[in-house]
PDB file of C-alpha atoms in Angstrom:
ATOM      1  CA  MET M 246      -9.204 -16.004 -16.549  1.00 81.00           C
ATOM      2  CA  ASN M 247      -8.487 -15.401 -20.184  1.00 88.00           C
ATOM      3  CA  SER M 248      -5.577 -14.422 -22.428  1.00 89.00           C
ATOM      4  CA  SER M 249      -6.246 -10.273 -21.733  1.00 90.00           C
ATOM      5  CA  ASP M 250      -5.718 -10.992 -17.797  1.00 92.00           C
ATOM      6  CA  LYS M 251      -2.747 -12.712 -18.374  1.00 92.00           C
ATOM      7  CA  LYS M 252      -1.244 -10.320 -20.396  1.00 91.00           C
ATOM      8  CA  LEU M 253      -1.681  -7.553 -17.895  1.00 92.00           C
ATOM      9  CA  ILE M 254      -0.513 -10.305 -15.575  1.00 93.00           C
ATOM     10  CA  ALA M 255       2.608 -10.714 -18.081  1.00 93.00           C
ATOM     11  CA  GLY M 256       2.832  -6.431 -17.693  1.00 93.00           C
ATOM     12  CA  ILE M 257       2.899  -5.955 -14.108  1.00 94.00           C
ATOM     13  CA  ILE M 258       5.369  -8.590 -13.268  1.00 94.00           C
ATOM     14  CA  LEU M 259       7.380  -6.940 -16.424  1.00 94.00           C
ATOM     15  CA  PHE M 260       6.787  -3.649 -14.860  1.00 93.00           C
ATOM     16  CA  ALA M 261       7.741  -4.832 -11.016  1.00 94.00           C
ATOM     17  CA  ILE M 262      10.851  -6.567 -12.422  1.00 94.00           C
ATOM     18  CA  LEU M 263      11.964  -2.938 -13.784  1.00 94.00           C
ATOM     19  CA  GLY M 264      11.760  -1.787 -10.913  1.00 92.00           C
ATOM     20  CA  LEU M 265      13.385  -4.478  -9.096  1.00 92.00           C
ATOM     21  CA  ILE M 266      16.281  -4.143 -11.079  1.00 92.00           C
ATOM     22  CA  GLY M 267      16.456   0.307 -10.776  1.00 90.00           C
ATOM     23  CA  ASN M 268      16.163  -0.769  -7.219  1.00 86.00           C
ATOM     24  CA  HIS M 269      19.281  -2.889  -7.329  1.00 87.00           C
ATOM     25  CA  ILE M 270      21.023   0.038  -9.805  1.00 87.00           C
ATOM     26  CA  HIS M 271      20.139   2.231  -7.423  1.00 82.00           C
ATOM     27  CA  THR M 272      21.688   0.563  -4.561  1.00 79.00           C
ATOM     28  CA  THR M 273      24.724  -0.377  -6.701  1.00 79.00           C
ATOM     29  CA  LEU M 274      25.408   3.102  -7.627  1.00 79.00           C
ATOM     30  CA  GLN M 275      24.994   4.352  -3.897  1.00 72.00           C
ATOM     31  CA  SER M 276      27.220   2.003  -2.530  1.00 69.00           C
ATOM     32  CA  GLY M 277      29.875   2.751  -5.414  1.00 66.00           C
ATOM     33  CA  LYS M 278      30.439   6.056  -4.297  1.00 61.00           C
ATOM     34  CA  LYS M 279      30.712   5.472  -0.657  1.00 57.00           C
ATOM     35  CA  VAL M 280      33.295   6.604   1.161  1.00 66.00           C
ATOM     36  CA  SER M 281      31.648   6.164   4.345  1.00 75.00           C
ATOM     37  CA  THR M 282      27.715   5.361   5.004  1.00 82.00           C
ATOM     38  CA  GLN M 283      25.334   7.604   7.032  1.00 85.00           C
ATOM     39  CA  ALA M 284      21.622   6.745   8.355  1.00 89.00           C
ATOM     40  CA  VAL M 285      19.219  10.063   7.900  1.00 90.00           C
ATOM     41  CA  ILE M 286      16.401   9.906  10.079  1.00 92.00           C
ATOM     42  CA  LYS M 287      13.108  11.629   9.298  1.00 91.00           C
ATOM     43  CA  ALA M 288      10.286  12.374  11.641  1.00 90.00           C
ATOM     44  CA  GLU M 289       7.426  13.800   9.764  1.00 85.00           C
ATOM     45  CA  GLY M 290       8.949  15.155   6.887  1.00 82.00           C
ATOM     46  CA  THR M 291      11.951  16.912   8.685  1.00 88.00           C
ATOM     47  CA  ILE M 292      15.596  15.573   8.818  1.00 90.00           C
ATOM     48  CA  VAL M 293      15.772  15.220  13.284  1.00 91.00           C
ATOM     49  CA  ARG M 294      19.464  13.659  12.969  1.00 90.00           C
ATOM     50  CA  THR M 295      22.297  11.927  10.765  1.00 89.00           C
ATOM     51  CA  ILE M 296      24.589   9.807  12.304  1.00 89.00           C
ATOM     52  CA  VAL M 297      27.682   8.289  10.275  1.00 87.00           C
ATOM     53  CA  LEU M 298      27.372   4.542  10.627  1.00 85.00           C
ATOM     54  CA  SER M 299      31.246   3.318  11.370  1.00 81.00           C
ATOM     55  CA  ASP M 300      32.413  -0.176  12.946  1.00 79.00           C
ATOM     56  CA  GLY M 301      32.139  -0.115  16.393  1.00 79.00           C
ATOM     57  CA  ALA M 302      29.456   2.045  16.972  1.00 80.00           C
ATOM     58  CA  ALA M 303      26.548   1.263  19.254  1.00 86.00           C
ATOM     59  CA  GLU M 304      23.692   3.467  20.268  1.00 89.00           C
ATOM     60  CA  SER M 305      20.229   3.471  20.936  1.00 90.00           C
ATOM     61  CA  PHE M 306      18.016   6.884  21.391  1.00 90.00           C
ATOM     62  CA  LEU M 307      14.411   7.438  20.745  1.00 92.00           C
ATOM     63  CA  VAL M 308      12.582   9.670  17.810  1.00 91.00           C
ATOM     64  CA  MET M 309       9.427  11.402  18.134  1.00 91.00           C
ATOM     65  CA  GLY M 310       7.054  10.500  15.407  1.00 88.00           C
ATOM     66  CA  LYS M 311       3.539  10.900  14.879  1.00 87.00           C
ATOM     67  CA  LEU M 312       2.413   8.345  17.422  1.00 89.00           C
ATOM     68  CA  GLY M 313       5.358   8.612  19.919  1.00 89.00           C
ATOM     69  CA  ASN M 314       8.434   7.924  20.829  1.00 91.00           C
ATOM     70  CA  GLU M 315      10.239   4.806  18.384  1.00 92.00           C
ATOM     71  CA  LYS M 316      13.445   3.216  19.585  1.00 93.00           C
ATOM     72  CA  VAL M 317      16.048   3.355  17.235  1.00 93.00           C
ATOM     73  CA  GLU M 318      19.221   1.328  17.479  1.00 93.00           C
ATOM     74  CA  ILE M 319      22.420   1.153  16.065  1.00 92.00           C
ATOM     75  CA  SER M 320      25.236  -1.670  15.958  1.00 90.00           C
ATOM     76  CA  GLY M 321      28.384  -1.082  13.922  1.00 85.00           C
ATOM     77  CA  ASN M 322      27.284  -0.365  10.542  1.00 85.00           C
ATOM     78  CA  LYS M 323      23.331  -1.653  11.017  1.00 89.00           C
ATOM     79  CA  ILE M 324      20.326   0.565  11.984  1.00 93.00           C
ATOM     80  CA  ARG M 325      16.858  -0.601  13.099  1.00 93.00           C
ATOM     81  CA  ILE M 326      13.910   0.203  14.681  1.00 93.00           C
ATOM     82  CA  ALA M 327      14.062  -1.718  17.498  1.00 93.00           C
ATOM     83  CA  GLU M 328      10.417  -0.587  19.319  1.00 91.00           C
ATOM     84  CA  SER M 329       7.723   1.371  18.140  1.00 91.00           C
ATOM     85  CA  PRO M 330       3.978   2.344  19.511  1.00 91.00           C
ATOM     86  CA  CYS M 331       2.669   1.746  15.594  1.00 86.00           C
ATOM     87  CA  PRO M 332      -0.238  -1.032  15.178  1.00 82.00           C
ATOM     88  CA  ASP M 333       1.215  -3.092  12.470  1.00 80.00           C
ATOM     89  CA  GLN M 334       4.966  -3.231  13.806  1.00 86.00           C
ATOM     90  CA  ILE M 335       6.160  -3.366   9.901  1.00 86.00           C
ATOM     91  CA  CYS M 336       9.140  -0.976  10.844  1.00 88.00           C
ATOM     92  CA  VAL M 337      10.027  -3.598  13.185  1.00 90.00           C
ATOM     93  CA  LYS M 338       9.898  -6.184  11.391  1.00 87.00           C
ATOM     94  CA  GLN M 339      12.188  -4.828   8.809  1.00 86.00           C
ATOM     95  CA  GLY M 340      15.065  -5.867  11.007  1.00 89.00           C
ATOM     96  CA  TRP M 341      18.468  -4.068  10.663  1.00 91.00           C
ATOM     97  CA  ILE M 342      19.561  -2.092   7.313  1.00 90.00           C
ATOM     98  CA  SER M 343      23.389  -1.368   6.524  1.00 85.00           C
ATOM     99  CA  MET M 344      23.659  -0.890   2.314  1.00 82.00           C
ATOM    100  CA  PRO M 345      23.187   2.602   1.065  1.00 81.00           C
ATOM    101  CA  GLY M 346      19.504   3.045  -0.956  1.00 78.00           C
ATOM    102  CA  GLN M 347      17.729   0.756   1.877  1.00 83.00           C
ATOM    103  CA  SER M 348      15.477   2.101   3.966  1.00 87.00           C
ATOM    104  CA  ILE M 349      13.136   1.527   6.906  1.00 90.00           C
ATOM    105  CA  ILE M 350       9.673   3.350   6.713  1.00 89.00           C
ATOM    106  CA  CYS M 351       7.156   3.396   9.490  1.00 90.00           C
ATOM    107  CA  VAL M 352       4.113   4.697   7.688  1.00 86.00           C
ATOM    108  CA  PRO M 353       1.686   5.085  10.634  1.00 86.00           C
ATOM    109  CA  GLY M 354       4.546   6.912  12.831  1.00 88.00           C
ATOM    110  CA  SER M 355       5.796   9.322  10.273  1.00 88.00           C
ATOM    111  CA  ILE M 356       8.840   8.179  10.142  1.00 91.00           C
ATOM    112  CA  VAL M 357      11.483   7.191   7.424  1.00 91.00           C
ATOM    113  CA  ILE M 358      15.185   5.914   8.119  1.00 92.00           C
ATOM    114  CA  TYR M 359      17.728   5.579   4.818  1.00 89.00           C
ATOM    115  CA  ILE M 360      21.189   5.133   4.167  1.00 87.00           C
ATOM    116  CA  GLU M 361      23.269   7.142   1.799  1.00 82.00           C
ATOM    117  CA  GLY M 362      26.713   6.543   0.945  1.00 74.00           C
ATOM    118  CA  GLU M 363      28.407   9.863   1.404  1.00 62.00           C
ATOM    119  CA  SER M 364      30.786  10.811  -1.494  1.00 52.00           C
ATOM    120  CA  SER M 365      33.844  12.579  -1.402  1.00 44.00           C
ATOM    121  CA  VAL M 366      32.533  15.025  -3.716  1.00 48.00           C
ATOM    122  CA  ASP M 367      29.508  15.567  -1.355  1.00 47.00           C
ATOM    123  CA  ALA M 368      31.279  15.878   1.730  1.00 45.00           C
ATOM    124  CA  ILE M 369      33.556  18.700   0.337  1.00 44.00           C
ATOM    125  CA  LEU M 370      30.028  20.682  -0.923  1.00 46.00           C
ATOM    126  CA  ARG M 371      28.592  20.015   1.870  1.00 39.00           C
TER     127      ARG M 371
ATOM    128  CA  MET G 866     -39.396   7.257  -5.797  1.00 65.00           C
ATOM    129  CA  VAL G 867     -36.762   5.596  -3.899  1.00 75.00           C
ATOM    130  CA  ASN G 868     -36.098   2.364  -5.112  1.00 85.00           C
ATOM    131  CA  THR G 869     -36.098  -0.179  -2.318  1.00 87.00           C
ATOM    132  CA  HIS G 870     -34.424  -2.365  -3.582  1.00 84.00           C
ATOM    133  CA  LYS G 871     -31.481  -0.402  -4.711  1.00 87.00           C
ATOM    134  CA  LEU G 872     -31.175   1.074  -1.307  1.00 89.00           C
ATOM    135  CA  LEU G 873     -31.182  -2.099   0.236  1.00 90.00           C
ATOM    136  CA  LEU G 874     -28.435  -3.609  -1.866  1.00 88.00           C
ATOM    137  CA  ILE G 875     -26.255  -0.689  -1.453  1.00 91.00           C
ATOM    138  CA  SER G 876     -26.607  -0.707   2.408  1.00 93.00           C
ATOM    139  CA  LEU G 877     -25.700  -4.182   2.325  1.00 93.00           C
ATOM    140  CA  LEU G 878     -22.370  -3.718   0.229  1.00 93.00           C
ATOM    141  CA  VAL G 879     -21.592  -0.875   2.517  1.00 95.00           C
ATOM    142  CA  THR G 880     -21.775  -3.364   5.648  1.00 96.00           C
ATOM    143  CA  MET G 881     -20.404  -6.180   4.304  1.00 94.00           C
ATOM    144  CA  GLY G 882     -17.344  -3.357   2.722  1.00 94.00           C
ATOM    145  CA  THR G 883     -17.154  -2.172   5.850  1.00 95.00           C
ATOM    146  CA  ALA G 884     -16.783  -5.576   7.669  1.00 94.00           C
ATOM    147  CA  LEU G 885     -14.194  -6.734   5.186  1.00 93.00           C
ATOM    148  CA  HIS G 886     -12.243  -3.569   5.898  1.00 90.00           C
ATOM    149  CA  ALA G 887     -11.888  -3.496   9.235  1.00 89.00           C
ATOM    150  CA  LEU G 888     -11.518  -7.750   9.203  1.00 90.00           C
ATOM    151  CA  GLU G 889      -8.382  -6.852   7.263  1.00 86.00           C
ATOM    152  CA  ILE G 890      -7.203  -4.233   9.116  1.00 81.00           C
ATOM    153  CA  MET G 891      -6.806  -6.444  12.413  1.00 81.00           C
ATOM    154  CA  LEU G 892      -5.480  -9.342  10.271  1.00 83.00           C
ATOM    155  CA  PRO G 893      -1.654  -8.998  10.940  1.00 79.00           C
ATOM    156  CA  ASN G 894       0.483  -8.401   7.977  1.00 78.00           C
ATOM    157  CA  PRO G 895       3.161 -11.462   7.704  1.00 78.00           C
ATOM    158  CA  LEU G 896       5.600  -9.700   5.384  1.00 80.00           C
ATOM    159  CA  PRO G 897       7.907  -6.819   6.400  1.00 78.00           C
ATOM    160  CA  LEU G 898       5.841  -4.278   3.611  1.00 82.00           C
ATOM    161  CA  PRO G 899       4.140  -1.527   4.196  1.00 78.00           C
ATOM    162  CA  GLY G 900       0.609  -1.814   2.700  1.00 76.00           C
ATOM    163  CA  ALA G 901       0.793  -5.180   1.573  1.00 83.00           C
ATOM    164  CA  LYS G 902      -2.610  -6.875   2.469  1.00 85.00           C
ATOM    165  CA  LEU G 903      -5.309  -8.828   0.898  1.00 90.00           C
ATOM    166  CA  GLY G 904      -7.631  -6.535  -0.270  1.00 89.00           C
ATOM    167  CA  LEU G 905     -10.829  -8.327   0.825  1.00 92.00           C
ATOM    168  CA  ALA G 906     -12.911  -4.828   0.507  1.00 91.00           C
ATOM    169  CA  ASN G 907     -12.341  -4.992  -3.134  1.00 92.00           C
ATOM    170  CA  ILE G 908     -14.702  -7.873  -3.609  1.00 94.00           C
ATOM    171  CA  VAL G 909     -17.562  -5.210  -2.430  1.00 94.00           C
ATOM    172  CA  THR G 910     -16.083  -2.800  -4.507  1.00 93.00           C
ATOM    173  CA  LEU G 911     -15.866  -4.960  -7.454  1.00 93.00           C
ATOM    174  CA  MET G 912     -19.343  -6.368  -7.162  1.00 92.00           C
ATOM    175  CA  ALA G 913     -20.603  -2.319  -6.863  1.00 92.00           C
ATOM    176  CA  LEU G 914     -19.089  -2.096 -10.309  1.00 92.00           C
ATOM    177  CA  PHE G 915     -20.876  -4.585 -12.044  1.00 89.00           C
ATOM    178  CA  ILE G 916     -24.458  -4.814 -10.404  1.00 87.00           C
ATOM    179  CA  TYR G 917     -24.401  -0.622 -10.648  1.00 89.00           C
ATOM    180  CA  GLY G 918     -21.647   1.501 -11.782  1.00 90.00           C
ATOM    181  CA  PRO G 919     -18.832   3.787 -11.301  1.00 93.00           C
ATOM    182  CA  LYS G 920     -21.190   6.178  -9.078  1.00 93.00           C
ATOM    183  CA  GLU G 921     -22.725   3.974  -6.569  1.00 93.00           C
ATOM    184  CA  ALA G 922     -19.368   1.935  -6.649  1.00 95.00           C
ATOM    185  CA  LEU G 923     -17.864   5.080  -5.480  1.00 95.00           C
ATOM    186  CA  SER G 924     -20.302   6.134  -2.808  1.00 95.00           C
ATOM    187  CA  ILE G 925     -19.772   2.459  -1.335  1.00 95.00           C
ATOM    188  CA  SER G 926     -16.608   2.483  -1.256  1.00 95.00           C
ATOM    189  CA  VAL G 927     -15.833   6.354   0.379  1.00 95.00           C
ATOM    190  CA  LEU G 928     -18.265   4.921   2.928  1.00 95.00           C
ATOM    191  CA  ARG G 929     -16.668   1.753   3.711  1.00 94.00           C
ATOM    192  CA  VAL G 930     -13.136   3.072   3.848  1.00 93.00           C
ATOM    193  CA  LEU G 931     -14.994   5.769   6.457  1.00 94.00           C
ATOM    194  CA  PHE G 932     -16.552   3.262   8.022  1.00 94.00           C
ATOM    195  CA  GLY G 933     -14.225   0.692   8.571  1.00 92.00           C
ATOM    196  CA  SER G 934     -11.418   3.197   9.798  1.00 90.00           C
ATOM    197  CA  LEU G 935     -14.370   4.709  12.525  1.00 92.00           C
ATOM    198  CA  ILE G 936     -14.395   1.050  13.536  1.00 91.00           C
ATOM    199  CA  THR G 937     -10.853  -0.051  13.877  1.00 86.00           C
ATOM    200  CA  GLY G 938     -10.229   3.612  15.334  1.00 84.00           C
ATOM    201  CA  THR G 939      -7.823   4.765  12.490  1.00 82.00           C
ATOM    202  CA  LEU G 940     -10.153   7.402  11.401  1.00 86.00           C
ATOM    203  CA  PHE G 941      -8.151  10.428   9.605  1.00 86.00           C
ATOM    204  CA  SER G 942      -4.672   8.786  10.418  1.00 83.00           C
ATOM    205  CA  VAL G 943      -1.629   8.478   7.665  1.00 84.00           C
ATOM    206  CA  GLY G 944      -3.769   4.923   7.031  1.00 84.00           C
ATOM    207  CA  PHE G 945      -6.670   6.152   6.714  1.00 90.00           C
ATOM    208  CA  PHE G 946      -5.644   8.516   3.727  1.00 92.00           C
ATOM    209  CA  LEU G 947      -3.560   5.606   2.372  1.00 91.00           C
ATOM    210  CA  SER G 948      -6.422   3.147   2.255  1.00 91.00           C
ATOM    211  CA  LEU G 949      -8.759   6.320   0.479  1.00 94.00           C
ATOM    212  CA  ALA G 950      -6.245   6.710  -2.050  1.00 94.00           C
ATOM    213  CA  GLY G 951      -5.488   3.467  -2.842  1.00 93.00           C
ATOM    214  CA  ALA G 952      -9.497   2.835  -3.023  1.00 94.00           C
ATOM    215  CA  MET G 953     -10.287   5.749  -4.670  1.00 95.00           C
ATOM    216  CA  LEU G 954      -6.936   4.772  -7.608  1.00 96.00           C
ATOM    217  CA  SER G 955      -8.018   1.289  -7.661  1.00 95.00           C
ATOM    218  CA  LEU G 956     -12.180   2.489  -8.330  1.00 96.00           C
ATOM    219  CA  ALA G 957     -10.848   5.082 -11.022  1.00 96.00           C
ATOM    220  CA  VAL G 958      -8.621   2.072 -12.913  1.00 95.00           C
ATOM    221  CA  MET G 959     -11.568  -0.828 -12.297  1.00 95.00           C
ATOM    222  CA  GLY G 960     -14.261   1.454 -13.722  1.00 95.00           C
ATOM    223  CA  LEU G 961     -12.084   2.410 -16.527  1.00 95.00           C
ATOM    224  CA  LEU G 962     -11.442  -0.926 -17.434  1.00 94.00           C
ATOM    225  CA  VAL G 963     -15.199  -2.443 -16.929  1.00 92.00           C
ATOM    226  CA  ARG G 964     -16.413   0.637 -19.082  1.00 91.00           C
ATOM    227  CA  PHE G 965     -13.728   0.802 -21.978  1.00 93.00           C
ATOM    228  CA  LEU G 966     -11.914  -2.797 -22.080  1.00 90.00           C
ATOM    229  CA  PRO G 967     -14.377  -5.435 -22.085  1.00 89.00           C
ATOM    230  CA  ALA G 968     -11.932  -7.854 -22.343  1.00 91.00           C
ATOM    231  CA  PHE G 969     -10.446  -8.326 -19.058  1.00 92.00           C
ATOM    232  CA  SER G 970     -12.260 -10.683 -16.769  1.00 93.00           C
ATOM    233  CA  VAL G 971     -13.282 -10.201 -13.331  1.00 93.00           C
ATOM    234  CA  ILE G 972     -10.304 -11.612 -12.337  1.00 94.00           C
ATOM    235  CA  GLY G 973      -7.904  -9.210 -15.028  1.00 94.00           C
ATOM    236  CA  VAL G 974     -10.064  -6.078 -13.519  1.00 95.00           C
ATOM    237  CA  SER G 975      -9.249  -7.264  -9.814  1.00 96.00           C
ATOM    238  CA  ILE G 976      -5.460  -7.386 -10.479  1.00 95.00           C
ATOM    239  CA  ALA G 977      -5.546  -4.132 -11.960  1.00 95.00           C
ATOM    240  CA  GLY G 978      -7.284  -2.846  -9.001  1.00 95.00           C
ATOM    241  CA  ALA G 979      -4.744  -4.191  -6.697  1.00 95.00           C
ATOM    242  CA  ALA G 980      -2.293  -2.610  -8.791  1.00 95.00           C
ATOM    243  CA  ALA G 981      -3.640   0.501  -9.037  1.00 96.00           C
ATOM    244  CA  HIS G 982      -4.128   0.378  -5.149  1.00 95.00           C
ATOM    245  CA  ASN G 983      -0.728  -0.296  -4.145  1.00 94.00           C
ATOM    246  CA  THR G 984       0.408   2.738  -6.414  1.00 95.00           C
ATOM    247  CA  GLY G 985      -2.140   5.162  -4.974  1.00 94.00           C
ATOM    248  CA  GLN G 986      -0.760   4.186  -1.550  1.00 92.00           C
ATOM    249  CA  ILE G 987       2.743   4.403  -2.280  1.00 92.00           C
ATOM    250  CA  LEU G 988       2.367   7.749  -4.108  1.00 93.00           C
ATOM    251  CA  LEU G 989       0.268   9.606  -1.147  1.00 93.00           C
ATOM    252  CA  ALA G 990       2.576   8.015   1.265  1.00 90.00           C
ATOM    253  CA  ALA G 991       5.971   9.483  -0.678  1.00 90.00           C
ATOM    254  CA  TRP G 992       3.827  12.503  -0.487  1.00 90.00           C
ATOM    255  CA  LEU G 993       2.776  12.733   2.725  1.00 86.00           C
ATOM    256  CA  LEU G 994       6.214  11.286   4.776  1.00 81.00           C
ATOM    257  CA  GLU G 995       7.981  13.683   1.942  1.00 81.00           C
ATOM    258  CA  THR G 996      10.394  10.717   0.960  1.00 81.00           C
ATOM    259  CA  LYS G 997      10.815   9.293  -2.285  1.00 84.00           C
ATOM    260  CA  HIS G 998      12.564   5.917  -0.543  1.00 84.00           C
ATOM    261  CA  ILE G 999       9.362   4.347  -0.075  1.00 87.00           C
ATOM    262  CA  PHE G1000       9.111   3.961  -4.022  1.00 89.00           C
ATOM    263  CA  TYR G1001      11.603   1.083  -3.210  1.00 87.00           C
ATOM    264  CA  TYR G1002       8.614  -1.172  -2.034  1.00 88.00           C
ATOM    265  CA  LEU G1003       6.539  -0.294  -5.366  1.00 92.00           C
ATOM    266  CA  PRO G1004       7.339  -3.385  -7.049  1.00 93.00           C
ATOM    267  CA  PHE G1005       7.436  -5.842  -4.430  1.00 92.00           C
ATOM    268  CA  LEU G1006       3.978  -4.896  -3.310  1.00 93.00           C
ATOM    269  CA  LEU G1007       3.056  -5.078  -7.242  1.00 94.00           C
ATOM    270  CA  LEU G1008       4.419  -8.933  -7.405  1.00 94.00           C
ATOM    271  CA  THR G1009       2.014  -9.539  -3.981  1.00 94.00           C
ATOM    272  CA  GLY G1010      -0.642  -7.595  -5.378  1.00 93.00           C
ATOM    273  CA  ILE G1011      -1.022 -10.799  -8.358  1.00 94.00           C
ATOM    274  CA  PRO G1012      -2.149 -13.168  -5.884  1.00 94.00           C
ATOM    275  CA  THR G1013      -3.923 -11.252  -3.555  1.00 94.00           C
ATOM    276  CA  GLY G1014      -6.201  -9.563  -6.557  1.00 95.00           C
ATOM    277  CA  PHE G1015      -6.179 -13.396  -8.355  1.00 95.00           C
ATOM    278  CA  PHE G1016      -7.982 -14.163  -5.222  1.00 95.00           C
ATOM    279  CA  THR G1017     -10.325 -11.535  -4.658  1.00 95.00           C
ATOM    280  CA  GLY G1018     -10.943 -11.491  -8.306  1.00 95.00           C
ATOM    281  CA  SER G1019     -11.802 -15.038  -8.566  1.00 95.00           C
ATOM    282  CA  VAL G1020     -14.109 -14.974  -5.003  1.00 94.00           C
ATOM    283  CA  SER G1021     -15.784 -11.914  -7.187  1.00 93.00           C
ATOM    284  CA  SER G1022     -16.159 -14.206 -10.116  1.00 92.00           C
ATOM    285  CA  TYR G1023     -18.379 -16.763  -8.591  1.00 92.00           C
ATOM    286  CA  LEU G1024     -20.034 -13.982  -6.319  1.00 90.00           C
ATOM    287  CA  LYS G1025     -20.881 -12.069  -9.468  1.00 87.00           C
ATOM    288  CA  LYS G1026     -22.199 -15.622 -11.232  1.00 87.00           C
ATOM    289  CA  TYR G1027     -24.322 -16.195  -8.179  1.00 85.00           C
ATOM    290  CA  LEU G1028     -25.914 -12.854  -7.687  1.00 80.00           C
ATOM    291  CA  ALA G1029     -26.581 -12.374 -11.671  1.00 75.00           C
ATOM    292  CA  GLY G1030     -29.878 -14.123 -11.736  1.00 69.00           C
ATOM    293  CA  TYR G1031     -30.695 -12.298  -8.242  1.00 66.00           C
ATOM    294  CA  ALA G1032     -29.595  -8.723  -8.276  1.00 59.00           C
ATOM    295  CA  PHE G1033     -29.401  -7.975 -12.079  1.00 56.00           C
ATOM    296  CA  GLY G1034     -32.526  -9.650 -12.558  1.00 49.00           C
ATOM    297  CA  GLU G1035     -34.716  -7.636  -9.830  1.00 50.00           C
ATOM    298  CA  GLU G1036     -33.328  -4.564 -11.447  1.00 47.00           C
ATOM    299  CA  LYS G1037     -35.080  -4.714 -14.617  1.00 43.00           C
TER     300      LYS G1037
END
């Protein structure tokens, strides 16, 4: 390892830190405008369901992805993928998410769940 | 006239790359990060790049992704295309570094390759899954790419020293 390598590593770390800051700002901005949070579920590129997350909500249902059905579970403000037919199970390991800007992505099953903070302006426009 | 030595060495590199690629898919990923992995097959790509050049390295990495996916049954799945995209972008970046920026050691080239691999995967995943949310994982992947790139780079660096008097010498 020489000095050029170290500069490269420093550059990558710097870029990653900028990205992390960006992520943080994105999450904060999303929750700043929140009136209520909703989870959007996309399967193979199309939105299959949008659910408002509120206290006391409890539900589990199946979403059809590329590899078959994936079990999505909602408990209060949180949502997760409980069961998935994908080989690596990364989506299941990602666990519960509840903050706007967070997401669960199952790459092999082509299923994306993300949470957005619905602002009152958006609600009116919709 | 077929260069038997070259043919043999390329075949060996494809075989080793395929085995490492298959092994890698079978290894469980302990992190809740899509796309995080060791990048063992990159050792072979690096060797190909140093022994021959970008053209041979390209054929070797395309073949190993193809054969590796065939063995593990992931051919033409989302993961296969992500592997391919990652391998291509990482090869492009490593090839350019080796060619135009010789200041970097094998380890530096390997780390740059790891970062390019992750970026390529995320870009294609964002396009295939039609979601920009996957970019959230990029900083984490880049950070994991530093130790894994360091590891594969160190292995390649030893291998290069060992092969220097053997593969490179015979070639001339």
